[in-house]
Amino acid sequence: MAGQLSGETLELPAYQLVRRQRILDAARSLLKVNDYESIQIRDVAAEANVALGTLYRYFSSKEHLYAYVVHDWAVPLGDSNQSWAEGLSATDRVRQLLRMALTAFERRPNFYKAILVLRSTSDPEVSLLMHQLGEVLEAPLRQEFSMLEPEEAGDITAMVWCVLMDLVARLAAGDKTMDEAHRIADRFVRMVGLRLQEAASDNS
């Protein structure tokens, strides 16, 4: 089912699954037009037309609920049609992946802001869910670095991810414009591309 990130059991009667999804849909709808931090859990319950106690039967906290909301939103971004990548070099594919991520932020900034907040959670369950989400989102990047040794591929993937999330944080704070973010991302990808070219030369 959409939103299932961990080993959490969702063996619920059909009507409860529908109710749970209605809560997720309501939370997502609110996040489209409101900052994460301004949304109260009672707002979600009212939007979903359920009692507050009912909401807590499915989600232990606001953080727990929105970890699933951002997962449902973000994961399809990595599963989208990849026809755009045909004929491009690994460097160009990485550049395009970062551009697509920044464009997604531009369209839904509140979702990225929520991810930034949830990544610093102290709730161990939410922390695990966000870690799993990070692995899903990093997978397309890691694949582009498969010519490298696994450790180096993982390290460079982490660096690209860190640059992306820092740019998102700066955009959210108004410290950078979108044009500046694209310029910085492109410059960083060029540096990564030098390493990929070196590896390709070594393997030829």
Short mmCIF file of C-alpha atoms in Angstrom, two decimals, residues 6-196:
data_model
loop_
_atom_site.label_atom_id
_atom_site.label_comp_id
_atom_site.label_asym_id
_atom_site.label_seq_id
_atom_site.Cartn_x
_atom_site.Cartn_y
_atom_site.Cartn_z
CA SER A 6 9.04 -0.18 7.09
CA GLY A 7 7.97 -3.55 8.45
CA GLU A 8 4.90 -1.95 9.96
CA THR A 9 1.91 -4.28 9.70
CA LEU A 10 -0.99 -2.83 7.76
CA GLU A 11 -3.26 -5.86 7.97
CA LEU A 12 -6.33 -3.74 8.58
CA PRO A 13 -9.92 -4.12 7.52
CA ALA A 14 -10.70 -2.40 4.22
CA TYR A 15 -12.62 0.42 5.87
CA GLN A 16 -9.66 1.20 8.14
CA LEU A 17 -7.27 1.25 5.20
CA VAL A 18 -9.57 3.71 3.46
CA ARG A 19 -9.71 5.87 6.59
CA ARG A 20 -5.94 5.77 6.99
CA GLN A 21 -5.47 6.85 3.37
CA ARG A 22 -8.00 9.65 3.88
CA ILE A 23 -5.85 10.96 6.73
CA LEU A 24 -2.74 10.83 4.53
CA ASP A 25 -4.56 12.61 1.72
CA ALA A 26 -5.76 15.31 4.10
CA ALA A 27 -2.26 15.83 5.50
CA ARG A 28 -0.84 16.05 1.99
CA SER A 29 -3.51 18.56 0.94
CA LEU A 30 -2.67 20.80 3.90
CA LEU A 31 1.06 20.63 3.17
CA LYS A 32 0.50 21.86 -0.37
CA VAL A 33 -0.60 25.26 0.95
CA ASN A 34 0.93 25.46 4.45
CA ASP A 35 4.39 25.20 5.99
CA TYR A 36 4.92 21.93 7.85
CA GLU A 37 5.58 23.69 11.15
CA SER A 38 2.33 25.68 10.95
CA ILE A 39 0.15 22.58 10.54
CA GLN A 40 -1.42 21.22 13.71
CA ILE A 41 -2.39 17.56 14.02
CA ARG A 42 -5.95 18.63 14.83
CA ASP A 43 -6.04 20.47 11.49
CA VAL A 44 -5.33 17.18 9.73
CA ALA A 45 -8.03 15.39 11.71
CA ALA A 46 -10.56 18.08 10.81
CA GLU A 47 -9.55 18.01 7.13
CA ALA A 48 -9.91 14.22 7.09
CA ASN A 49 -13.20 14.39 9.01
CA VAL A 50 -12.03 12.01 11.72
CA ALA A 51 -11.73 12.38 15.48
CA LEU A 52 -8.29 13.27 16.80
CA GLY A 53 -8.19 10.00 18.74
CA THR A 54 -8.94 8.10 15.54
CA LEU A 55 -5.99 9.73 13.78
CA TYR A 56 -3.68 8.67 16.59
CA ARG A 57 -4.71 5.04 16.10
CA TYR A 58 -2.91 5.12 12.76
CA PHE A 59 -0.10 7.62 13.38
CA SER A 60 1.62 8.14 16.71
CA SER A 61 2.58 11.77 16.04
CA LYS A 62 2.63 14.53 13.47
CA GLU A 63 6.19 13.52 12.56
CA HIS A 64 5.11 9.91 12.06
CA LEU A 65 2.23 10.97 9.81
CA TYR A 66 4.26 13.34 7.66
CA ALA A 67 7.11 10.86 7.24
CA TYR A 68 4.62 8.81 5.23
CA VAL A 69 3.24 11.86 3.43
CA VAL A 70 6.63 12.95 2.10
CA HIS A 71 7.47 9.36 1.21
CA ASP A 72 4.31 9.02 -0.90
CA TRP A 73 5.20 12.27 -2.64
CA ALA A 74 8.94 11.77 -3.11
CA VAL A 75 9.30 8.12 -4.10
CA PRO A 76 7.47 8.46 -7.45
CA LEU A 77 10.00 11.14 -8.40
CA GLY A 78 12.65 8.43 -8.52
CA ASP A 79 10.36 6.01 -10.35
CA SER A 80 9.36 8.39 -13.14
CA ASN A 81 9.84 7.63 -16.82
CA GLN A 82 13.57 7.53 -17.58
CA SER A 83 13.35 8.02 -21.36
CA TRP A 84 14.96 11.45 -20.92
CA ALA A 85 18.21 9.70 -19.94
CA GLU A 86 18.69 7.89 -23.24
CA GLY A 87 21.87 8.91 -25.03
CA LEU A 88 23.18 11.03 -22.15
CA SER A 89 26.50 10.51 -20.40
CA ALA A 90 26.55 9.58 -16.72
CA THR A 91 27.59 13.14 -15.89
CA ASP A 92 24.69 14.62 -17.85
CA ARG A 93 22.26 12.19 -16.23
CA VAL A 94 23.44 13.24 -12.75
CA ARG A 95 23.11 16.90 -13.76
CA GLN A 96 19.56 16.28 -14.97
CA LEU A 97 18.60 14.38 -11.81
CA LEU A 98 19.68 17.35 -9.69
CA ARG A 99 17.84 19.76 -11.96
CA MET A 100 14.69 17.65 -11.68
CA ALA A 101 14.99 17.59 -7.88
CA LEU A 102 15.37 21.39 -7.73
CA THR A 103 12.40 21.80 -10.06
CA ALA A 104 10.34 19.55 -7.77
CA PHE A 105 11.32 21.79 -4.86
CA GLU A 106 10.20 24.84 -6.82
CA ARG A 107 6.81 23.24 -7.38
CA ARG A 108 6.32 21.88 -3.85
CA PRO A 109 8.69 23.73 -1.49
CA ASN A 110 6.70 22.79 1.62
CA PHE A 111 7.34 19.10 1.00
CA TYR A 112 11.11 19.58 0.87
CA LYS A 113 10.97 21.79 3.95
CA ALA A 114 9.15 18.99 5.76
CA ILE A 115 11.86 16.53 4.72
CA LEU A 116 14.53 18.86 6.12
CA VAL A 117 12.70 19.04 9.46
CA LEU A 118 11.97 15.33 9.65
CA ARG A 119 15.59 14.39 8.89
CA SER A 120 16.56 15.90 12.26
CA THR A 121 13.90 14.08 14.27
CA SER A 122 14.68 12.42 17.59
CA ASP A 123 11.90 9.85 17.10
CA PRO A 124 13.70 6.58 16.27
CA GLU A 125 10.83 5.22 14.16
CA VAL A 126 10.56 8.39 12.09
CA SER A 127 14.36 8.50 11.81
CA LEU A 128 14.31 4.97 10.38
CA LEU A 129 11.58 5.89 7.89
CA MET A 130 13.52 8.94 6.72
CA HIS A 131 16.67 6.86 6.38
CA GLN A 132 14.77 4.40 4.19
CA LEU A 133 13.39 7.26 2.13
CA GLY A 134 16.90 8.65 1.67
CA GLU A 135 18.10 5.30 0.35
CA VAL A 136 15.25 5.19 -2.17
CA LEU A 137 16.01 8.71 -3.40
CA GLU A 138 19.76 8.09 -3.55
CA ALA A 139 19.41 4.87 -5.58
CA PRO A 140 19.30 6.55 -9.06
CA LEU A 141 22.43 8.52 -8.20
CA ARG A 142 24.26 5.49 -6.84
CA GLN A 143 23.48 3.65 -10.07
CA GLU A 144 25.23 6.36 -12.09
CA PHE A 145 28.42 5.78 -10.10
CA SER A 146 28.40 1.99 -10.50
CA MET A 147 31.68 2.14 -12.47
CA LEU A 148 33.40 3.11 -9.22
CA GLU A 149 34.23 0.89 -6.26
CA PRO A 150 31.15 0.50 -4.01
CA GLU A 151 32.63 2.55 -1.16
CA GLU A 152 33.55 5.46 -3.42
CA ALA A 153 30.20 5.27 -5.22
CA GLY A 154 28.47 5.50 -1.85
CA ASP A 155 30.65 8.39 -0.72
CA ILE A 156 30.04 10.42 -3.89
CA THR A 157 26.32 9.68 -3.73
CA ALA A 158 26.28 11.01 -0.17
CA MET A 159 28.16 14.14 -1.26
CA VAL A 160 25.72 14.82 -4.10
CA TRP A 161 22.80 14.31 -1.72
CA CYS A 162 24.36 16.69 0.82
CA VAL A 163 24.86 19.38 -1.82
CA LEU A 164 21.28 18.99 -2.99
CA MET A 165 19.79 19.20 0.50
CA ASP A 166 21.98 22.18 1.39
CA LEU A 167 20.80 23.99 -1.74
CA VAL A 168 17.20 23.17 -0.84
CA ALA A 169 17.77 24.56 2.67
CA ARG A 170 19.26 27.75 1.21
CA LEU A 171 16.38 28.11 -1.23
CA ALA A 172 13.88 27.60 1.58
CA ALA A 173 15.63 30.28 3.65
CA GLY A 174 15.81 32.68 0.71
CA ASP A 175 19.62 32.66 0.72
CA LYS A 176 19.85 31.49 -2.90
CA THR A 177 17.78 31.99 -6.02
CA MET A 178 16.82 29.06 -8.23
CA ASP A 179 19.24 30.25 -10.93
CA GLU A 180 22.06 30.31 -8.36
CA ALA A 181 21.12 26.84 -7.11
CA HIS A 182 21.23 25.43 -10.65
CA ARG A 183 24.60 27.10 -11.27
CA ILE A 184 26.10 25.64 -8.08
CA ALA A 185 24.68 22.19 -8.78
CA ASP A 186 26.03 22.24 -12.33
CA ARG A 187 29.47 23.31 -11.13
CA PHE A 188 29.55 20.50 -8.57
CA VAL A 189 28.43 17.94 -11.15
CA ARG A 190 31.27 19.04 -13.44
CA MET A 191 33.73 18.18 -10.68
CA VAL A 192 32.09 14.80 -10.17
CA GLY A 193 32.20 14.29 -13.93
CA LEU A 194 36.00 14.62 -13.90
CA ARG A 195 36.18 11.65 -11.54
CA LEU A 196 33.80 9.64 -13.73
#
